Amino acid sequence: MAKIIKRKINNKNYWYTEYTFGYVDGKRKYKTLYGKTKKEVKEKLDKLIIDVGTDNYIEKQKNTLYNICKNLIENEYKMNKISDTSYIRKLDTLKQIDNHYICRKNIQDVNGHDVKDFLIYITKYAQSTIGKIYGLANKGFKKAIKDNIIKKNFLDDKFDYDIPKSKKQTKKIRAFTIEEQKQFLNILNSNTIDKIPYKYQMLLSMFTGLRMGEINALKLNNIDLNNNIIRVESTITKTLGKGVKRGEKTKTYAGLRERLFDNQVKNILVDYINNYYKDNNEQLLFFDFKNNTYVTTNEVNCSFKRLCKKYNIANNVNQHMLRHTFATRCIESNMPAHVLQKRLGHKNINITLDTYCDVFNDYQREYVDNTLDYLQKHGLNLQ
């Protein structure tokens, strides 16, 4: 048992003891405990012995949630586990985390009140952003436990520290109405590619639901006109600088897919390939020859906005509306949600259901009425 000794420091009497854990490289590893009374030191020593014996002892050190998360992101990137785009996105998430004091506080001093305050704070963000913030913070706490920096992750307690709900009202997806789509389609059909350079990308997005980054990353050999199949295997992504590149994979694993297309899409592709496709080093279906680079989503988006404004089609638009328009028409034509999920390349069906919940709900009423008509037709209604 360690001896508890009385000594004078700055003319004041204190009690202290040294508890030895063992030796590392021939050097004694120990902790010194102080107290105003012998009893106080004895209680501290007893607690320390119990903590060590039950593997609950943690050495005091300075580290923050911010630093732990930053190292996690950097290591993932160095080990090629995440793309440039994911790396940039995770760093942006880290900046949002860093806006709260919990991230600069010594992680060993973080308590339940701090975590609760942090979760309340992030409710100002959109739900998708909250999910990213919560996920990164949770990963940071788990890493701290693994490295024996802390012993408890408050976020494991889903009763008191579950992912919060956003204060922001969920934005409804915006798709063209049938009349707006007809108007936009007439504009595209009545103009050549010289006047609307991204005409065919817009058509493909509107009638296949592919993301614009996926369309601009298509290679000629991704198009199988004999079997009406598009092989989606990549997307255009941002680099660490201001440039873009063709990524080695799609946005998500589910995005890697083969897409069957109808004869209307086939006609669009045949028309473009036969009349406008130009050979390039990467055999990309669409290529920016003027700047000798990839076509970006932003370029198509700017063109799309100008068109809608010029012809007064709709307000507050962006090119992603074309993908939403495709999905909306699919739902209106009674396509099952699980089929639409696969066509859109969503990771799971909940994304599809959540994104297009209003559209599904509108047509749920129609299905209910159709069911009633069917029951009445077969004499199964109450008299």
Short mmCIF file of C-alpha atoms in Angstrom, two decimals:
data_model
loop_
_atom_site.label_atom_id
_atom_site.label_comp_id
_atom_site.label_asym_id
_atom_site.label_seq_id
_atom_site.Cartn_x
_atom_site.Cartn_y
_atom_site.Cartn_z
CA MET A 1 0.00 0.00 0.00
CA ALA A 2 1.31 3.46 -0.92
CA LYS A 3 2.32 5.61 2.03
CA ILE A 4 0.38 8.83 2.70
CA ILE A 5 2.79 11.51 3.83
CA LYS A 6 2.32 14.97 5.26
CA ARG A 7 4.34 17.84 3.84
CA LYS A 8 4.34 21.64 3.82
CA ILE A 9 3.83 23.57 0.56
CA ASN A 10 3.90 27.39 0.63
CA ASN A 11 3.59 27.32 4.42
CA LYS A 12 0.46 25.15 4.22
CA ASN A 13 0.21 21.53 5.28
CA TYR A 14 -0.87 19.00 2.66
CA TRP A 15 -1.08 15.23 2.49
CA TYR A 16 0.06 13.34 -0.52
CA THR A 17 0.91 9.92 -1.90
CA GLU A 18 2.33 8.40 -5.06
CA TYR A 19 0.68 5.41 -6.70
CA THR A 20 2.88 3.37 -9.02
CA PHE A 21 1.27 1.72 -12.07
CA GLY A 22 4.41 -0.04 -13.21
CA TYR A 23 7.46 0.68 -15.35
CA VAL A 24 7.80 1.69 -18.99
CA ASP A 25 11.26 1.50 -20.57
CA GLY A 26 12.76 1.33 -17.10
CA LYS A 27 10.96 4.47 -15.93
CA ARG A 28 8.43 4.38 -13.13
CA LYS A 29 4.88 5.25 -14.18
CA TYR A 30 3.04 6.87 -11.29
CA LYS A 31 0.38 9.37 -10.25
CA THR A 32 0.64 11.81 -7.33
CA LEU A 33 -2.46 12.51 -5.25
CA TYR A 34 -2.87 15.56 -2.97
CA GLY A 35 -5.38 16.51 -0.28
CA LYS A 36 -5.85 18.75 2.72
CA THR A 37 -6.40 15.76 4.98
CA LYS A 38 -5.07 12.23 5.15
CA LYS A 39 -8.63 10.94 4.77
CA GLU A 40 -9.14 12.91 1.54
CA VAL A 41 -5.97 11.44 0.03
CA LYS A 42 -6.96 7.95 1.20
CA GLU A 43 -10.35 8.26 -0.56
CA LYS A 44 -8.66 9.44 -3.76
CA LEU A 45 -6.20 6.56 -3.60
CA ASP A 46 -8.94 3.98 -3.02
CA LYS A 47 -10.90 5.32 -5.99
CA LEU A 48 -7.78 5.28 -8.17
CA ILE A 49 -7.03 1.64 -7.23
CA ILE A 50 -10.62 0.64 -8.04
CA ASP A 51 -10.55 2.52 -11.39
CA VAL A 52 -7.28 0.85 -12.35
CA GLY A 53 -8.53 -2.56 -11.29
CA THR A 54 -11.79 -2.19 -13.25
CA ASP A 55 -10.09 -0.61 -16.28
CA ASN A 56 -11.87 2.70 -15.71
CA TYR A 57 -8.76 4.77 -15.12
CA ILE A 58 -7.89 7.36 -17.74
CA GLU A 59 -4.72 9.40 -17.73
CA LYS A 60 -5.24 13.14 -17.87
CA GLN A 61 -4.39 14.52 -21.28
CA LYS A 62 -5.43 17.39 -23.47
CA ASN A 63 -7.34 16.56 -26.64
CA THR A 64 -10.44 17.92 -28.32
CA LEU A 65 -13.29 16.50 -30.35
CA TYR A 66 -12.21 18.80 -33.19
CA ASN A 67 -8.66 17.41 -33.31
CA ILE A 68 -9.83 13.81 -33.10
CA CYS A 69 -12.35 14.28 -35.93
CA LYS A 70 -9.80 16.18 -38.02
CA ASN A 71 -7.29 13.33 -37.70
CA LEU A 72 -9.97 10.80 -38.62
CA ILE A 73 -10.80 12.69 -41.81
CA GLU A 74 -7.16 13.22 -42.76
CA ASN A 75 -6.31 9.54 -42.23
CA GLU A 76 -9.31 8.40 -44.27
CA TYR A 77 -8.20 10.64 -47.11
CA LYS A 78 -4.53 9.60 -46.94
CA MET A 79 -5.57 5.93 -46.99
CA ASN A 80 -7.72 6.60 -50.08
CA LYS A 81 -10.91 5.60 -48.27
CA ILE A 82 -12.73 8.77 -49.33
CA SER A 83 -12.73 10.80 -52.55
CA ASP A 84 -11.74 14.45 -52.92
CA THR A 85 -15.42 15.41 -52.86
CA SER A 86 -16.11 13.44 -49.67
CA TYR A 87 -12.98 14.89 -48.08
CA ILE A 88 -14.11 18.45 -48.84
CA ARG A 89 -17.64 17.68 -47.61
CA LYS A 90 -16.39 16.18 -44.34
CA LEU A 91 -14.15 19.20 -43.71
CA ASP A 92 -17.18 21.45 -44.23
CA THR A 93 -19.07 19.37 -41.67
CA LEU A 94 -16.14 19.73 -39.27
CA LYS A 95 -16.33 23.53 -39.63
CA GLN A 96 -19.98 23.40 -38.59
CA ILE A 97 -19.09 21.29 -35.56
CA ASP A 98 -16.30 23.70 -34.65
CA ASN A 99 -18.80 26.53 -34.27
CA HIS A 100 -19.83 25.09 -30.90
CA TYR A 101 -17.63 25.30 -27.79
CA ILE A 102 -17.82 21.54 -27.17
CA CYS A 103 -15.29 20.96 -29.92
CA ARG A 104 -12.56 23.11 -28.39
CA LYS A 105 -13.12 21.92 -24.83
CA ASN A 106 -10.89 19.16 -23.48
CA ILE A 107 -12.87 16.06 -24.45
CA GLN A 108 -12.24 14.53 -21.00
CA ASP A 109 -14.11 17.49 -19.47
CA VAL A 110 -17.14 17.25 -21.77
CA ASN A 111 -20.26 16.38 -19.79
CA GLY A 112 -23.86 15.50 -20.55
CA HIS A 113 -24.95 19.14 -20.35
CA ASP A 114 -22.37 20.10 -23.00
CA VAL A 115 -23.54 17.34 -25.33
CA LYS A 116 -27.22 18.27 -24.84
CA ASP A 117 -26.41 21.91 -25.57
CA PHE A 118 -24.52 20.85 -28.69
CA LEU A 119 -27.47 18.80 -29.96
CA ILE A 120 -29.85 21.70 -29.38
CA TYR A 121 -27.43 24.04 -31.16
CA ILE A 122 -27.29 21.96 -34.36
CA THR A 123 -31.09 21.98 -34.76
CA LYS A 124 -30.63 25.20 -36.73
CA TYR A 125 -29.25 23.18 -39.65
CA ALA A 126 -31.19 21.16 -42.21
CA GLN A 127 -31.93 17.55 -41.26
CA SER A 128 -29.45 16.16 -43.78
CA THR A 129 -26.71 18.40 -42.33
CA ILE A 130 -27.63 17.39 -38.78
CA GLY A 131 -27.19 13.76 -39.79
CA LYS A 132 -23.67 14.45 -41.05
CA ILE A 133 -22.71 16.48 -37.95
CA TYR A 134 -24.10 13.88 -35.54
CA GLY A 135 -22.39 11.06 -37.42
CA LEU A 136 -18.99 12.77 -37.40
CA ALA A 137 -19.23 13.71 -33.72
CA ASN A 138 -20.28 10.16 -32.83
CA LYS A 139 -17.32 8.77 -34.76
CA GLY A 140 -15.00 11.16 -32.90
CA PHE A 141 -16.28 10.05 -29.49
CA LYS A 142 -15.94 6.38 -30.47
CA LYS A 143 -12.35 6.98 -31.56
CA ALA A 144 -11.62 8.70 -28.23
CA ILE A 145 -12.93 5.63 -26.39
CA LYS A 146 -10.86 3.30 -28.56
CA ASP A 147 -7.73 5.33 -27.76
CA ASN A 148 -8.60 5.26 -24.02
CA ILE A 149 -9.01 9.03 -23.88
CA ILE A 150 -12.56 8.83 -22.52
CA LYS A 151 -14.70 6.01 -21.16
CA LYS A 152 -18.19 7.16 -22.13
CA ASN A 153 -19.83 8.20 -25.39
CA PHE A 154 -22.99 10.11 -24.52
CA LEU A 155 -24.31 9.58 -28.05
CA ASP A 156 -24.63 5.86 -27.34
CA ASP A 157 -27.58 6.81 -25.13
CA LYS A 158 -30.31 7.19 -27.77
CA PHE A 159 -32.91 8.02 -25.09
CA ASP A 160 -31.34 11.29 -23.94
CA TYR A 161 -28.91 12.03 -26.79
CA ASP A 162 -30.60 10.81 -29.96
CA ILE A 163 -30.17 12.69 -33.24
CA PRO A 164 -32.22 15.92 -33.00
CA LYS A 165 -34.83 17.19 -35.43
CA SER A 166 -34.21 20.29 -37.50
CA LYS A 167 -36.04 23.52 -36.78
CA LYS A 168 -35.99 24.22 -40.49
CA GLN A 169 -39.07 23.36 -42.46
CA THR A 170 -38.35 20.56 -44.91
CA LYS A 171 -38.17 21.93 -48.41
CA LYS A 172 -40.61 20.36 -50.79
CA ILE A 173 -39.04 19.04 -53.94
CA ARG A 174 -39.76 21.15 -56.99
CA ALA A 175 -40.58 19.41 -60.23
CA PHE A 176 -42.06 20.69 -63.48
CA THR A 177 -45.79 20.38 -63.78
CA ILE A 178 -46.90 18.56 -66.90
CA GLU A 179 -47.63 21.89 -68.61
CA GLU A 180 -44.26 23.34 -67.60
CA GLN A 181 -42.51 20.23 -68.82
CA LYS A 182 -44.30 20.47 -72.16
CA GLN A 183 -43.23 24.09 -72.48
CA PHE A 184 -39.61 23.32 -71.59
CA LEU A 185 -39.55 20.35 -73.95
CA ASN A 186 -40.85 22.52 -76.81
CA ILE A 187 -38.03 25.01 -76.16
CA LEU A 188 -35.41 22.27 -76.32
CA ASN A 189 -36.92 20.73 -79.46
CA SER A 190 -37.12 24.05 -81.27
CA ASN A 191 -33.49 25.03 -80.61
CA THR A 192 -30.27 23.49 -81.83
CA ILE A 193 -27.31 22.55 -79.68
CA ASP A 194 -25.59 25.73 -80.85
CA LYS A 195 -28.19 27.81 -79.02
CA ILE A 196 -28.61 25.43 -76.07
CA PRO A 197 -25.21 23.75 -75.61
CA TYR A 198 -26.42 21.41 -72.85
CA LYS A 199 -29.68 20.47 -74.53
CA TYR A 200 -29.00 16.74 -74.58
CA GLN A 201 -27.82 16.58 -70.97
CA MET A 202 -31.08 18.25 -69.92
CA LEU A 203 -33.13 15.83 -72.01
CA LEU A 204 -31.34 12.83 -70.55
CA SER A 205 -31.84 14.04 -66.98
CA MET A 206 -35.52 14.74 -67.59
CA PHE A 207 -36.20 11.30 -69.13
CA THR A 208 -33.78 9.05 -67.19
CA GLY A 209 -33.50 10.74 -63.77
CA LEU A 210 -29.71 10.48 -63.85
CA ARG A 211 -27.80 13.03 -61.81
CA MET A 212 -26.13 15.66 -63.95
CA GLY A 213 -22.69 14.67 -62.65
CA GLU A 214 -23.40 11.09 -63.77
CA ILE A 215 -24.51 12.24 -67.22
CA ASN A 216 -21.42 14.37 -67.76
CA ALA A 217 -19.22 11.43 -66.69
CA LEU A 218 -20.72 8.97 -69.21
CA LYS A 219 -18.34 7.44 -71.71
CA LEU A 220 -19.37 6.36 -75.17
CA ASN A 221 -18.91 2.70 -74.22
CA ASN A 222 -21.33 3.17 -71.29
CA ILE A 223 -24.13 3.38 -73.86
CA ASP A 224 -25.49 0.07 -75.15
CA LEU A 225 -27.93 0.98 -77.92
CA ASN A 226 -28.57 -2.67 -78.84
CA ASN A 227 -29.94 -3.53 -75.40
CA ASN A 228 -31.13 -0.04 -74.35
CA ILE A 229 -28.81 0.10 -71.33
CA ILE A 230 -26.82 2.95 -69.76
CA ARG A 231 -24.05 1.83 -67.43
CA VAL A 232 -23.59 4.42 -64.69
CA GLU A 233 -20.13 3.94 -63.20
CA SER A 234 -18.81 7.39 -62.30
CA THR A 235 -19.62 11.04 -61.68
CA ILE A 236 -17.92 14.40 -62.13
CA THR A 237 -16.52 15.51 -58.76
CA LYS A 238 -14.65 18.48 -57.34
CA THR A 239 -10.90 18.32 -56.76
CA LEU A 240 -9.11 19.86 -53.78
CA GLY A 241 -8.43 22.90 -55.90
CA LYS A 242 -11.03 24.69 -58.00
CA GLY A 243 -11.10 22.06 -60.72
CA VAL A 244 -13.16 18.95 -61.37
CA LYS A 245 -12.39 15.40 -62.39
CA ARG A 246 -14.15 12.22 -63.42
CA GLY A 247 -14.35 10.22 -60.21
CA GLU A 248 -13.54 6.55 -59.98
CA LYS A 249 -17.01 5.79 -58.62
CA THR A 250 -20.53 7.16 -58.35
CA LYS A 251 -21.87 9.36 -55.55
CA THR A 252 -22.93 6.26 -53.61
CA TYR A 253 -22.45 2.52 -54.09
CA ALA A 254 -26.13 2.30 -55.03
CA GLY A 255 -25.40 4.84 -57.78
CA LEU A 256 -23.32 2.21 -59.58
CA ARG A 257 -26.00 0.67 -61.75
CA GLU A 258 -27.25 -0.37 -65.18
CA ARG A 259 -30.21 1.64 -66.36
CA LEU A 260 -32.66 0.39 -68.92
CA PHE A 261 -34.04 3.13 -71.10
CA ASP A 262 -37.04 3.44 -73.40
CA ASN A 263 -37.10 4.21 -77.12
CA GLN A 264 -37.57 7.93 -76.49
CA VAL A 265 -34.25 8.05 -74.64
CA LYS A 266 -32.73 5.87 -77.34
CA ASN A 267 -33.75 8.42 -79.97
CA ILE A 268 -32.16 11.21 -77.91
CA LEU A 269 -28.88 9.29 -77.65
CA VAL A 270 -28.84 8.22 -81.31
CA ASP A 271 -29.52 11.78 -82.45
CA TYR A 272 -26.71 13.16 -80.28
CA ILE A 273 -24.15 10.45 -81.07
CA ASN A 274 -24.78 10.52 -84.83
CA ASN A 275 -24.87 14.29 -85.21
CA TYR A 276 -22.98 15.97 -82.36
CA TYR A 277 -20.62 13.59 -80.61
CA LYS A 278 -16.93 14.44 -81.05
CA ASP A 279 -14.09 12.10 -80.27
CA ASN A 280 -11.93 13.05 -77.26
CA ASN A 281 -9.08 11.48 -75.32
CA GLU A 282 -11.34 10.15 -72.57
CA GLN A 283 -14.12 9.03 -74.91
CA LEU A 284 -16.61 11.04 -72.85
CA LEU A 285 -20.07 11.45 -74.31
CA PHE A 286 -20.02 15.15 -73.35
CA PHE A 287 -16.80 17.17 -73.25
CA ASP A 288 -15.89 20.86 -72.99
CA PHE A 289 -13.62 21.22 -76.02
CA LYS A 290 -13.33 24.98 -75.61
CA ASN A 291 -11.64 24.65 -72.23
CA ASN A 292 -10.36 21.11 -72.80
CA THR A 293 -12.00 19.83 -69.64
CA TYR A 294 -15.11 18.17 -68.25
CA VAL A 295 -18.58 19.68 -68.41
CA THR A 296 -19.63 20.60 -64.87
CA THR A 297 -23.03 20.47 -63.23
CA ASN A 298 -22.75 24.18 -62.49
CA GLU A 299 -22.40 25.01 -66.19
CA VAL A 300 -25.55 23.07 -67.03
CA ASN A 301 -27.32 24.60 -64.05
CA CYS A 302 -26.56 28.17 -65.16
CA SER A 303 -27.81 27.41 -68.66
CA PHE A 304 -30.98 25.80 -67.28
CA LYS A 305 -31.73 28.82 -65.08
CA ARG A 306 -31.25 31.24 -67.97
CA LEU A 307 -33.65 29.23 -70.14
CA CYS A 308 -36.36 29.13 -67.50
CA LYS A 309 -36.00 32.85 -66.84
CA LYS A 310 -35.97 33.76 -70.53
CA TYR A 311 -39.15 31.83 -71.29
CA ASN A 312 -40.80 32.51 -67.91
CA ILE A 313 -41.32 28.83 -67.14
CA ALA A 314 -40.79 28.68 -63.37
CA ASN A 315 -39.14 30.54 -60.49
CA ASN A 316 -36.41 29.45 -58.06
CA VAL A 317 -35.20 26.67 -60.33
CA ASN A 318 -32.10 24.52 -60.63
CA GLN A 319 -31.23 21.68 -62.98
CA HIS A 320 -31.93 19.05 -60.27
CA MET A 321 -35.61 19.78 -61.04
CA LEU A 322 -35.18 17.66 -64.15
CA ARG A 323 -34.35 14.61 -62.03
CA HIS A 324 -37.28 15.42 -59.71
CA THR A 325 -39.52 15.80 -62.74
CA PHE A 326 -38.56 12.34 -63.97
CA ALA A 327 -39.27 10.85 -60.53
CA THR A 328 -42.62 12.66 -60.25
CA ARG A 329 -43.79 11.41 -63.66
CA CYS A 330 -42.76 7.87 -62.63
CA ILE A 331 -44.85 8.08 -59.45
CA GLU A 332 -47.76 9.51 -61.40
CA SER A 333 -47.57 6.53 -63.75
CA ASN A 334 -47.85 4.15 -60.73
CA MET A 335 -44.20 3.04 -60.62
CA PRO A 336 -43.56 1.21 -57.30
CA ALA A 337 -41.24 2.98 -54.85
CA HIS A 338 -38.67 0.16 -54.78
CA VAL A 339 -38.35 0.29 -58.59
CA LEU A 340 -37.95 4.07 -58.53
CA GLN A 341 -35.30 3.72 -55.82
CA LYS A 342 -33.17 1.53 -58.10
CA ARG A 343 -33.65 3.82 -61.10
CA LEU A 344 -32.62 6.90 -59.13
CA GLY A 345 -29.65 5.15 -57.49
CA HIS A 346 -30.78 5.90 -53.93
CA LYS A 347 -28.90 4.10 -51.17
CA ASN A 348 -32.11 2.89 -49.53
CA ILE A 349 -35.83 3.18 -50.12
CA ASN A 350 -36.33 5.60 -47.21
CA ILE A 351 -34.47 8.27 -49.17
CA THR A 352 -36.92 7.81 -52.05
CA LEU A 353 -39.96 7.80 -49.78
CA ASP A 354 -38.77 10.83 -47.78
CA THR A 355 -37.76 12.85 -50.84
CA TYR A 356 -41.01 12.27 -52.72
CA CYS A 357 -43.37 11.78 -49.77
CA ASP A 358 -45.74 14.55 -50.92
CA VAL A 359 -45.98 13.11 -54.41
CA PHE A 360 -46.60 9.61 -53.05
CA ASN A 361 -49.23 11.00 -50.66
CA ASP A 362 -51.07 12.77 -53.46
CA TYR A 363 -51.30 9.56 -55.44
CA GLN A 364 -52.12 7.50 -52.37
CA ARG A 365 -55.49 9.24 -52.38
CA GLU A 366 -56.01 8.21 -55.99
CA TYR A 367 -55.13 4.59 -55.14
CA VAL A 368 -57.66 4.64 -52.25
CA ASP A 369 -60.39 5.87 -54.61
CA ASN A 370 -59.44 3.26 -57.21
CA THR A 371 -59.66 0.53 -54.55
CA LEU A 372 -63.13 1.71 -53.52
CA ASP A 373 -64.27 1.69 -57.17
CA TYR A 374 -62.97 -1.86 -57.51
CA LEU A 375 -64.79 -3.02 -54.37
CA GLN A 376 -68.04 -1.40 -55.48
CA LYS A 377 -67.70 -2.89 -58.95
CA HIS A 378 -67.60 -6.37 -57.42
CA GLY A 379 -70.42 -5.73 -54.92
CA LEU A 380 -68.10 -5.59 -51.90
CA ASN A 381 -69.36 -2.29 -50.52
CA LEU A 382 -71.74 -1.83 -47.60
CA GLN A 383 -75.39 -1.24 -48.57
#
